[in-house]
Amino acid sequence: MKISFSMRRSTNWSRKKSKREFFLNFYVDFFCQLRQKKLILLLNSVLNGSKRVLILLISLFFSDIIAYSQFSNLDMLSAVLDWERANPSLVASNKRTNVLGEFQSQWAGFENHPQDVFFSFNSHLPCQRDQAVGVAFSVQSESFWKFQRLGLEYAHRIETKTGNLSFGLDVGFADFSFDYDKASSGLGGEDDYHKLQDPLLSKEGASEEQNDIVFDVNFGVGAKINKFDVGVSMYHLNAGKAEIVEGKKFALKPTMLVYGEYKLRTRSKVFLYRPSLMVRSDFSTMQVGMNNICTYKEKFTFALNSWFWSSMAFAFSFEVISGMQIGYGYVLPLNKMIRSGGSHDVVVRYSFDLNFSKKDKYKSERIL
C-alpha cells in the first residue's frame, strides 16, 4: 500500500500583488505543504515496516512543533552546546569550569529590533566534584523595554548505578525597565488602535524611565539513565510581579519545561545523534518541540528544527581550540515576519579544568 502526495502551488496570482509578495507567499505555502509531505512519508514507512526510516521521520516530523518564549531561558544553541540554560540541575555537569557568552539579534531587518545578551560562569566545587556553583546574567532589550536578571546557581549530583540524579536551584533578581521617552503611540491616538490615555504610555506623574526589581527563583531536577537524559525544570517559581506603572503590574508566569534526550552513536563512533523532545507549559497553554542534533568527532555539531507554524532554524558549532566552541544559529520566519530578515544567534563557550591540588615538590640530593 502506497500513499501518494501532491503539492499544490500557491493560487495567489493577483496582478496587484508584487513579485516579492508572491514569492514570499509561495515560500510559506511550500513549507506548509512540506509538513504534510513529512507526515505522508511517515505513514508510508509504517506500512513498509522500515524501522530505521520510521525513527528518522518521527524526528523530522516532530521537529516542526517547537516554540519559543521570551522568558523561557531556552534557545536552540543552548540545546546544541548544553542543557544547563534549560535546567539549573545541569550546571557544570561536565565537571569542568565553563564560561559562556551568547548574543541574539531578533528580526535583524527591523529598526530598534530586540537584542538579547547572556553570560554565565560555573564550576564544580574544588573539594566536592558532585556539587557545582555558578552565576548567570542576562539582558533582553528593545527600544523602550529592558529585562535584566542576575542569578546565583547551585547544583548537586548523586551518582547511581546507571547514571546520576541531579538537583539545581537558581536564585536571583530581575529588573524591569520602561523608557517613556522612547515609547510611541503610533499615530498619536488618532487611529482606532493607539490611545493616548494608555496608562503604559502616559507620562502623567512618571519619570523618563521607571523600573522595578523582583525576586526570582528557578528550580530543576535531572537524571541520566544510560543513554537517556531527562529533566524537569520550573522557572519563575515564585511568580514575581513588577510594578512599572502605578497600579499596573507585570507578572512572570511560572513556566515548566520537561525534556528528554537520547544519545545514539554509529558503529564507527564518529557520529553522535541526539534527538531531544521538549514539552513546555505555563499552565494555561502547552507547547511541544524537538531538536535534531548531530555531532561529528566530538568537534562539529549541526542542528535542525523549526518552530510551530512560525519559523524554521538551523545551527552549527565547532571546536576552535581544545575546550573552546563557537556556535551560530539562524531563525527564518515562515510568515509575514520573513521581511525582517530573520534572527541571528552567536555563542562562545570555553571549558577548562581547574587544578586546586598542591603540586608535590621533590628535592634531589647528589652525594659525591
mmCIF file of C-alpha atoms in Angstrom:
data_model
loop_
_atom_site.group_PDB
_atom_site.id
_atom_site.type_symbol
_atom_site.label_atom_id
_atom_site.label_comp_id
_atom_site.label_asym_id
_atom_site.label_seq_id
_atom_site.Cartn_x
_atom_site.Cartn_y
_atom_site.Cartn_z
ATOM 1 C CA MET A 1 0.000 0.000 0.000
ATOM 2 C CA LYS A 2 1.405 3.361 -1.013
ATOM 3 C CA ILE A 3 0.189 6.802 -0.013
ATOM 4 C CA SER A 4 0.860 9.428 -2.629
ATOM 5 C CA PHE A 5 1.404 13.131 -2.178
ATOM 6 C CA SER A 6 0.854 16.046 -4.493
ATOM 7 C CA MET A 7 1.922 19.614 -3.763
ATOM 8 C CA ARG A 8 -0.427 22.433 -4.614
ATOM 9 C CA ARG A 9 1.036 25.630 -5.935
ATOM 10 C CA SER A 10 0.039 28.941 -4.446
ATOM 11 C CA THR A 11 -3.104 30.291 -6.137
ATOM 12 C CA ASN A 12 -2.374 33.916 -5.357
ATOM 13 C CA TRP A 13 -1.866 35.139 -8.918
ATOM 14 C CA SER A 14 -3.359 38.579 -8.440
ATOM 15 C CA ARG A 15 -1.676 41.190 -10.622
ATOM 16 C CA LYS A 16 -1.994 43.676 -7.787
ATOM 17 C CA LYS A 17 0.492 41.663 -5.761
ATOM 18 C CA SER A 18 4.135 42.454 -6.320
ATOM 19 C CA LYS A 19 6.567 39.756 -7.350
ATOM 20 C CA ARG A 20 8.177 39.883 -3.907
ATOM 21 C CA GLU A 21 4.882 39.272 -2.114
ATOM 22 C CA PHE A 22 4.051 36.425 -4.478
ATOM 23 C CA PHE A 23 7.329 34.603 -3.857
ATOM 24 C CA LEU A 24 7.022 35.139 -0.111
ATOM 25 C CA ASN A 25 3.522 33.647 -0.126
ATOM 26 C CA PHE A 26 4.673 30.744 -2.283
ATOM 27 C CA TYR A 27 7.619 30.165 0.045
ATOM 28 C CA VAL A 28 5.360 29.969 3.113
ATOM 29 C CA ASP A 29 2.912 27.696 1.281
ATOM 30 C CA PHE A 30 5.781 25.424 0.216
ATOM 31 C CA PHE A 31 6.920 24.763 3.775
ATOM 32 C CA CYS A 32 3.348 24.269 4.995
ATOM 33 C CA GLN A 33 2.899 21.610 2.310
ATOM 34 C CA LEU A 34 6.293 20.147 3.245
ATOM 35 C CA ARG A 35 4.967 19.362 6.720
ATOM 36 C CA GLN A 36 2.151 17.376 5.137
ATOM 37 C CA LYS A 37 4.656 15.532 2.957
ATOM 38 C CA LYS A 38 6.654 14.514 6.047
ATOM 39 C CA LEU A 39 3.517 13.034 7.554
ATOM 40 C CA ILE A 40 2.766 11.076 4.367
ATOM 41 C CA LEU A 41 6.325 9.705 4.291
ATOM 42 C CA LEU A 42 5.970 8.735 7.939
ATOM 43 C CA LEU A 43 2.817 6.725 7.200
ATOM 44 C CA ASN A 44 4.478 5.057 4.220
ATOM 45 C CA SER A 45 7.415 3.991 6.391
ATOM 46 C CA VAL A 46 4.996 2.383 8.841
ATOM 47 C CA LEU A 47 3.267 0.440 6.077
ATOM 48 C CA ASN A 48 6.590 -0.695 4.626
ATOM 49 C CA GLY A 49 7.912 -1.740 8.041
ATOM 50 C CA SER A 50 11.127 0.264 7.825
ATOM 51 C CA LYS A 51 12.060 0.877 11.469
ATOM 52 C CA ARG A 52 15.172 2.953 10.867
ATOM 53 C CA VAL A 53 13.428 5.257 8.423
ATOM 54 C CA LEU A 54 10.498 5.481 10.833
ATOM 55 C CA ILE A 55 12.712 6.715 13.687
ATOM 56 C CA LEU A 56 14.296 9.358 11.460
ATOM 57 C CA LEU A 57 10.973 10.581 10.080
ATOM 58 C CA ILE A 58 9.438 10.795 13.545
ATOM 59 C CA SER A 59 12.280 13.145 14.477
ATOM 60 C CA LEU A 60 11.768 15.231 11.342
ATOM 61 C CA PHE A 61 8.016 15.386 11.851
ATOM 62 C CA PHE A 62 8.187 16.456 15.478
ATOM 63 C CA SER A 63 10.876 18.992 14.652
ATOM 64 C CA ASP A 64 8.079 21.079 13.138
ATOM 65 C CA ILE A 65 6.459 21.754 16.514
ATOM 66 C CA ILE A 66 8.886 23.730 18.612
ATOM 67 C CA ALA A 67 8.102 27.071 20.236
ATOM 68 C CA TYR A 68 9.970 29.883 21.914
ATOM 69 C CA SER A 69 9.025 32.234 24.726
ATOM 70 C CA GLN A 70 10.725 35.443 25.809
ATOM 71 C CA PHE A 71 11.343 34.244 29.354
ATOM 72 C CA SER A 72 11.716 30.506 28.706
ATOM 73 C CA ASN A 73 15.531 30.624 29.174
ATOM 74 C CA LEU A 74 15.861 28.084 26.412
ATOM 75 C CA ASP A 75 17.031 28.526 22.846
ATOM 76 C CA MET A 76 18.398 26.304 20.144
ATOM 77 C CA LEU A 77 22.116 26.963 20.595
ATOM 78 C CA SER A 78 21.841 26.229 24.309
ATOM 79 C CA ALA A 79 20.439 22.814 23.468
ATOM 80 C CA VAL A 80 23.222 22.274 20.929
ATOM 81 C CA LEU A 81 26.046 23.023 23.383
ATOM 82 C CA ASP A 82 24.475 22.194 26.729
ATOM 83 C CA TRP A 83 21.155 21.936 28.529
ATOM 84 C CA GLU A 84 22.236 23.971 31.556
ATOM 85 C CA ARG A 85 20.228 27.028 30.486
ATOM 86 C CA ALA A 86 17.138 24.846 30.354
ATOM 87 C CA ASN A 87 17.690 23.177 33.726
ATOM 88 C CA PRO A 88 19.663 24.538 36.731
ATOM 89 C CA SER A 89 20.486 20.986 37.848
ATOM 90 C CA LEU A 90 22.862 20.643 34.872
ATOM 91 C CA VAL A 91 25.188 23.471 35.917
ATOM 92 C CA ALA A 92 28.781 22.300 35.301
ATOM 93 C CA SER A 93 27.505 18.784 34.593
ATOM 94 C CA ASN A 94 30.711 18.128 32.636
ATOM 95 C CA LYS A 95 32.654 18.523 35.930
ATOM 96 C CA ARG A 96 34.694 21.352 34.436
ATOM 97 C CA THR A 97 34.821 25.141 34.695
ATOM 98 C CA ASN A 98 32.675 26.762 31.996
ATOM 99 C CA VAL A 99 32.405 30.298 30.630
ATOM 100 C CA LEU A 100 29.592 31.015 28.156
ATOM 101 C CA GLY A 101 28.631 34.177 26.294
ATOM 102 C CA GLU A 102 25.703 34.497 23.895
ATOM 103 C CA PHE A 103 24.265 37.282 21.742
ATOM 104 C CA GLN A 104 20.962 37.124 19.874
ATOM 105 C CA SER A 105 19.636 39.649 17.380
ATOM 106 C CA GLN A 106 15.929 39.108 16.723
ATOM 107 C CA TRP A 107 14.259 40.279 13.498
ATOM 108 C CA ALA A 108 17.522 41.914 12.452
ATOM 109 C CA GLY A 109 15.983 43.741 9.483
ATOM 110 C CA PHE A 110 13.743 45.912 11.659
ATOM 111 C CA GLU A 111 14.818 49.178 13.239
ATOM 112 C CA ASN A 112 15.193 49.004 17.045
ATOM 113 C CA HIS A 113 14.825 45.228 16.933
ATOM 114 C CA PRO A 114 15.130 43.220 20.192
ATOM 115 C CA GLN A 115 18.591 42.130 21.281
ATOM 116 C CA ASP A 116 19.457 39.577 23.968
ATOM 117 C CA VAL A 117 22.727 39.010 25.819
ATOM 118 C CA PHE A 118 23.516 36.089 28.131
ATOM 119 C CA PHE A 119 26.634 35.370 30.191
ATOM 120 C CA SER A 120 27.362 32.586 32.662
ATOM 121 C CA PHE A 121 30.270 31.254 34.690
ATOM 122 C CA ASN A 122 30.083 27.986 36.612
ATOM 123 C CA SER A 123 32.347 25.326 38.050
ATOM 124 C CA HIS A 124 32.342 22.311 40.317
ATOM 125 C CA LEU A 125 33.474 22.836 43.912
ATOM 126 C CA PRO A 126 37.194 22.113 44.490
ATOM 127 C CA CYS A 127 36.594 19.578 47.257
ATOM 128 C CA GLN A 128 33.217 18.259 46.064
ATOM 129 C CA ARG A 129 33.056 17.338 42.386
ATOM 130 C CA ASP A 130 29.425 16.269 42.825
ATOM 131 C CA GLN A 131 28.475 19.882 43.625
ATOM 132 C CA ALA A 132 28.667 22.954 41.404
ATOM 133 C CA VAL A 133 28.065 26.691 41.701
ATOM 134 C CA GLY A 134 27.716 29.445 39.140
ATOM 135 C CA VAL A 135 26.467 32.892 38.246
ATOM 136 C CA ALA A 136 24.318 33.868 35.247
ATOM 137 C CA PHE A 137 23.443 37.302 33.859
ATOM 138 C CA SER A 138 21.021 38.052 31.025
ATOM 139 C CA VAL A 139 19.671 41.174 29.309
ATOM 140 C CA GLN A 140 16.674 41.306 26.970
ATOM 141 C CA SER A 141 16.106 44.738 25.467
ATOM 142 C CA GLU A 142 14.485 46.716 22.693
ATOM 143 C CA SER A 143 13.975 50.427 22.145
ATOM 144 C CA PHE A 144 11.857 51.250 25.209
ATOM 145 C CA TRP A 145 11.803 47.992 27.196
ATOM 146 C CA LYS A 146 14.535 46.137 29.068
ATOM 147 C CA PHE A 147 14.573 42.983 31.198
ATOM 148 C CA GLN A 148 17.715 42.134 33.194
ATOM 149 C CA ARG A 149 18.351 39.205 35.501
ATOM 150 C CA LEU A 150 21.232 38.197 37.763
ATOM 151 C CA GLY A 151 21.149 34.783 39.404
ATOM 152 C CA LEU A 152 23.293 32.510 41.568
ATOM 153 C CA GLU A 153 23.221 28.805 40.686
ATOM 154 C CA TYR A 154 23.812 25.659 42.706
ATOM 155 C CA ALA A 155 23.632 22.018 41.612
ATOM 156 C CA HIS A 156 24.100 18.739 43.469
ATOM 157 C CA ARG A 157 24.506 15.353 41.786
ATOM 158 C CA ILE A 158 24.121 11.847 43.181
ATOM 159 C CA GLU A 159 25.820 9.007 41.319
ATOM 160 C CA THR A 160 23.734 5.891 40.612
ATOM 161 C CA LYS A 161 24.439 2.508 39.022
ATOM 162 C CA THR A 162 23.023 3.600 35.667
ATOM 163 C CA GLY A 163 23.987 7.291 35.689
ATOM 164 C CA ASN A 164 23.199 10.096 38.109
ATOM 165 C CA LEU A 165 20.409 12.146 39.660
ATOM 166 C CA SER A 166 20.815 15.925 39.938
ATOM 167 C CA PHE A 167 19.071 18.827 41.661
ATOM 168 C CA GLY A 168 19.555 22.517 40.913
ATOM 169 C CA LEU A 169 18.492 25.910 42.244
ATOM 170 C CA ASP A 170 18.822 29.352 40.642
ATOM 171 C CA VAL A 171 18.059 32.311 42.915
ATOM 172 C CA GLY A 172 18.287 35.871 41.642
ATOM 173 C CA PHE A 173 16.748 39.255 40.969
ATOM 174 C CA ALA A 174 15.019 40.504 37.818
ATOM 175 C CA ASP A 175 14.890 44.172 36.848
ATOM 176 C CA PHE A 176 12.182 45.604 34.565
ATOM 177 C CA SER A 177 12.758 48.992 32.899
ATOM 178 C CA PHE A 178 10.420 51.091 30.753
ATOM 179 C CA ASP A 179 11.592 54.279 28.978
ATOM 180 C CA TYR A 180 8.663 56.630 28.332
ATOM 181 C CA ASP A 181 10.652 58.930 26.043
ATOM 182 C CA LYS A 182 11.229 56.082 23.587
ATOM 183 C CA ALA A 183 7.647 54.786 23.670
ATOM 184 C CA SER A 184 5.385 55.754 20.772
ATOM 185 C CA SER A 185 1.623 55.658 20.413
ATOM 186 C CA GLY A 186 1.726 55.229 16.660
ATOM 187 C CA LEU A 187 -0.452 57.905 15.069
ATOM 188 C CA GLY A 188 -0.741 59.868 18.290
ATOM 189 C CA GLY A 189 -4.073 58.342 19.233
ATOM 190 C CA GLU A 190 -5.816 59.353 16.020
ATOM 191 C CA ASP A 191 -6.384 55.820 14.771
ATOM 192 C CA ASP A 192 -8.668 53.116 16.174
ATOM 193 C CA TYR A 193 -5.903 51.161 17.888
ATOM 194 C CA HIS A 194 -3.482 53.506 19.657
ATOM 195 C CA LYS A 195 -4.883 55.533 22.539
ATOM 196 C CA LEU A 196 -3.165 58.466 24.211
ATOM 197 C CA GLN A 197 -4.770 57.526 27.528
ATOM 198 C CA ASP A 198 -2.951 54.198 27.554
ATOM 199 C CA PRO A 199 -1.534 54.032 31.118
ATOM 200 C CA LEU A 200 1.693 52.492 29.849
ATOM 201 C CA LEU A 201 2.326 55.464 27.549
ATOM 202 C CA SER A 202 1.001 58.276 29.717
ATOM 203 C CA LYS A 203 3.770 60.362 31.298
ATOM 204 C CA GLU A 204 1.497 61.932 33.845
ATOM 205 C CA GLY A 205 3.304 61.674 37.178
ATOM 206 C CA ALA A 206 6.010 59.455 35.686
ATOM 207 C CA SER A 207 9.711 59.988 35.182
ATOM 208 C CA GLU A 208 11.509 59.445 31.884
ATOM 209 C CA GLU A 209 12.369 55.873 32.872
ATOM 210 C CA GLN A 210 10.820 53.669 35.522
ATOM 211 C CA ASN A 211 11.979 50.284 36.758
ATOM 212 C CA ASP A 212 11.163 47.687 39.375
ATOM 213 C CA ILE A 213 13.158 44.778 40.819
ATOM 214 C CA VAL A 214 11.583 41.455 41.775
ATOM 215 C CA PHE A 215 12.876 38.287 43.438
ATOM 216 C CA ASP A 216 13.012 35.304 41.078
ATOM 217 C CA VAL A 217 13.548 31.565 41.717
ATOM 218 C CA ASN A 218 14.224 28.720 39.257
ATOM 219 C CA PHE A 219 14.421 25.024 40.151
ATOM 220 C CA GLY A 220 15.316 21.869 38.252
ATOM 221 C CA VAL A 221 15.709 18.097 38.535
ATOM 222 C CA GLY A 222 17.579 15.923 36.043
ATOM 223 C CA ALA A 223 18.578 12.299 35.566
ATOM 224 C CA LYS A 224 20.975 10.378 33.331
ATOM 225 C CA ILE A 225 19.922 6.784 32.708
ATOM 226 C CA ASN A 226 22.339 5.010 30.376
ATOM 227 C CA LYS A 227 21.785 6.729 27.006
ATOM 228 C CA PHE A 228 18.778 8.771 28.163
ATOM 229 C CA ASP A 229 18.839 12.254 29.685
ATOM 230 C CA VAL A 230 15.588 13.523 31.198
ATOM 231 C CA GLY A 231 14.751 16.570 33.257
ATOM 232 C CA VAL A 232 12.044 18.799 34.691
ATOM 233 C CA SER A 233 12.605 22.475 35.449
ATOM 234 C CA MET A 234 10.391 25.220 36.820
ATOM 235 C CA TYR A 235 11.154 28.853 36.026
ATOM 236 C CA HIS A 236 9.754 31.873 37.903
ATOM 237 C CA LEU A 237 8.594 29.557 40.662
ATOM 238 C CA ASN A 238 7.527 32.429 42.921
ATOM 239 C CA ALA A 239 5.669 34.320 40.128
ATOM 240 C CA GLY A 240 7.279 37.689 40.856
ATOM 241 C CA LYS A 241 5.328 40.826 39.941
ATOM 242 C CA ALA A 242 6.886 44.112 38.835
ATOM 243 C CA GLU A 243 5.033 47.427 39.140
ATOM 244 C CA ILE A 244 6.424 49.708 36.448
ATOM 245 C CA VAL A 245 3.353 51.949 36.292
ATOM 246 C CA GLU A 246 1.482 52.738 39.480
ATOM 247 C CA GLY A 247 -1.392 50.293 39.849
ATOM 248 C CA LYS A 248 -0.245 48.197 36.873
ATOM 249 C CA LYS A 249 1.763 45.025 37.498
ATOM 250 C CA PHE A 250 3.653 42.779 35.108
ATOM 251 C CA ALA A 251 3.899 39.170 36.320
ATOM 252 C CA LEU A 252 6.393 36.469 35.423
ATOM 253 C CA LYS A 253 4.322 33.369 34.813
ATOM 254 C CA PRO A 254 5.654 30.134 36.327
ATOM 255 C CA THR A 255 6.838 28.002 33.418
ATOM 256 C CA MET A 256 7.544 24.273 33.457
ATOM 257 C CA LEU A 257 9.826 22.561 30.965
ATOM 258 C CA VAL A 258 10.089 18.788 30.565
ATOM 259 C CA TYR A 259 12.715 17.419 28.200
ATOM 260 C CA GLY A 260 14.160 14.099 27.172
ATOM 261 C CA GLU A 261 17.227 13.373 25.073
ATOM 262 C CA TYR A 262 18.560 10.114 23.645
ATOM 263 C CA LYS A 263 22.155 9.581 22.536
ATOM 264 C CA LEU A 264 22.650 7.301 19.550
ATOM 265 C CA ARG A 265 26.148 6.570 18.204
ATOM 266 C CA THR A 266 27.015 4.998 14.887
ATOM 267 C CA ARG A 267 29.063 1.806 14.743
ATOM 268 C CA SER A 268 32.142 3.763 13.735
ATOM 269 C CA LYS A 269 31.718 6.017 16.805
ATOM 270 C CA VAL A 270 32.241 9.007 14.529
ATOM 271 C CA PHE A 271 28.710 10.438 14.642
ATOM 272 C CA LEU A 272 26.542 11.086 17.681
ATOM 273 C CA TYR A 273 22.837 11.713 17.040
ATOM 274 C CA ARG A 274 20.854 13.441 19.814
ATOM 275 C CA PRO A 275 17.102 13.770 19.243
ATOM 276 C CA SER A 276 15.523 15.709 22.100
ATOM 277 C CA LEU A 277 11.844 16.145 22.868
ATOM 278 C CA MET A 278 10.590 19.138 24.888
ATOM 279 C CA VAL A 279 7.238 19.971 26.464
ATOM 280 C CA ARG A 280 6.772 23.477 27.832
ATOM 281 C CA SER A 281 3.745 24.820 29.711
ATOM 282 C CA ASP A 282 2.776 27.935 31.668
ATOM 283 C CA PHE A 283 -0.289 26.028 32.964
ATOM 284 C CA SER A 284 -2.602 27.808 30.555
ATOM 285 C CA THR A 285 -1.006 26.712 27.267
ATOM 286 C CA MET A 286 1.312 23.871 26.248
ATOM 287 C CA GLN A 287 3.955 23.674 23.533
ATOM 288 C CA VAL A 288 5.854 20.672 22.196
ATOM 289 C CA GLY A 289 9.059 20.621 20.206
ATOM 290 C CA MET A 290 12.143 18.691 19.217
ATOM 291 C CA ASN A 291 15.749 19.360 18.257
ATOM 292 C CA ASN A 292 17.682 17.148 15.855
ATOM 293 C CA ILE A 293 21.364 17.404 16.750
ATOM 294 C CA CYS A 294 24.283 15.554 15.161
ATOM 295 C CA THR A 295 27.906 15.730 16.357
ATOM 296 C CA TYR A 296 30.890 14.665 14.241
ATOM 297 C CA LYS A 297 34.061 13.502 16.016
ATOM 298 C CA GLU A 298 33.138 15.499 19.133
ATOM 299 C CA LYS A 299 34.211 18.670 17.315
ATOM 300 C CA PHE A 300 31.485 19.685 14.840
ATOM 301 C CA THR A 301 27.808 19.918 15.757
ATOM 302 C CA PHE A 302 24.842 20.537 13.451
ATOM 303 C CA ALA A 303 21.193 21.069 14.409
ATOM 304 C CA LEU A 304 17.909 21.417 12.519
ATOM 305 C CA ASN A 305 14.486 22.317 13.856
ATOM 306 C CA SER A 306 11.507 24.543 13.191
ATOM 307 C CA TRP A 307 9.130 26.464 15.393
ATOM 308 C CA PHE A 308 5.463 25.565 15.050
ATOM 309 C CA TRP A 309 3.809 27.477 12.207
ATOM 310 C CA SER A 310 6.184 30.409 12.606
ATOM 311 C CA SER A 311 9.778 29.645 11.573
ATOM 312 C CA MET A 312 12.468 27.128 10.793
ATOM 313 C CA ALA A 313 16.015 27.188 12.117
ATOM 314 C CA PHE A 314 19.447 25.651 11.829
ATOM 315 C CA ALA A 315 22.579 25.910 13.962
ATOM 316 C CA PHE A 316 26.144 24.659 13.998
ATOM 317 C CA SER A 317 29.118 24.828 16.335
ATOM 318 C CA PHE A 318 32.744 23.778 16.099
ATOM 319 C CA GLU A 319 35.718 23.472 18.420
ATOM 320 C CA VAL A 320 38.302 26.166 17.664
ATOM 321 C CA ILE A 321 40.875 25.041 20.206
ATOM 322 C CA SER A 322 40.745 22.456 22.950
ATOM 323 C CA GLY A 323 37.780 23.331 25.165
ATOM 324 C CA MET A 324 36.557 26.352 23.157
ATOM 325 C CA GLN A 325 33.452 26.161 20.966
ATOM 326 C CA ILE A 326 31.882 28.784 18.727
ATOM 327 C CA GLY A 327 28.293 28.406 17.534
ATOM 328 C CA TYR A 328 25.927 30.198 15.180
ATOM 329 C CA GLY A 329 22.178 29.854 14.695
ATOM 330 C CA TYR A 330 19.761 31.371 12.188
ATOM 331 C CA VAL A 331 15.981 31.512 12.505
ATOM 332 C CA LEU A 332 13.917 32.138 9.369
ATOM 333 C CA PRO A 333 10.239 33.101 9.813
ATOM 334 C CA LEU A 334 7.692 31.296 7.645
ATOM 335 C CA ASN A 335 5.075 34.037 7.861
ATOM 336 C CA LYS A 336 5.000 37.739 7.010
ATOM 337 C CA MET A 337 7.818 38.303 9.510
ATOM 338 C CA ILE A 338 10.117 36.899 6.835
ATOM 339 C CA ARG A 339 10.545 40.538 5.783
ATOM 340 C CA SER A 340 12.519 41.060 8.990
ATOM 341 C CA GLY A 341 15.443 39.093 7.612
ATOM 342 C CA GLY A 342 15.326 36.522 10.395
ATOM 343 C CA SER A 343 17.176 36.281 13.696
ATOM 344 C CA HIS A 344 20.849 35.583 14.381
ATOM 345 C CA ASP A 345 22.377 33.888 17.409
ATOM 346 C CA VAL A 346 26.093 33.672 18.240
ATOM 347 C CA VAL A 347 27.554 31.837 21.230
ATOM 348 C CA VAL A 348 31.061 31.216 22.557
ATOM 349 C CA ARG A 349 31.775 28.605 25.222
ATOM 350 C CA TYR A 350 35.063 27.749 26.900
ATOM 351 C CA SER A 351 35.525 24.788 29.250
ATOM 352 C CA PHE A 352 38.690 24.020 31.170
ATOM 353 C CA ASP A 353 39.938 22.199 34.257
ATOM 354 C CA LEU A 354 40.976 23.998 37.420
ATOM 355 C CA ASN A 355 43.607 22.154 39.411
ATOM 356 C CA PHE A 356 43.291 23.143 43.067
ATOM 357 C CA SER A 357 45.605 20.436 44.404
ATOM 358 C CA LYS A 358 49.106 21.343 45.511
ATOM 359 C CA LYS A 359 51.927 20.072 43.377
ATOM 360 C CA ASP A 360 54.321 17.677 45.082
ATOM 361 C CA LYS A 361 57.863 19.018 45.356
ATOM 362 C CA TYR A 362 60.841 16.685 45.250
ATOM 363 C CA LYS A 363 64.328 17.577 46.396
ATOM 364 C CA SER A 364 67.203 15.761 44.774
ATOM 365 C CA GLU A 365 70.486 15.395 46.622
ATOM 366 C CA ARG A 366 73.636 14.151 44.977
ATOM 367 C CA ILE A 367 76.373 12.627 47.115
ATOM 368 C CA LEU A 368 79.842 12.644 45.657
#
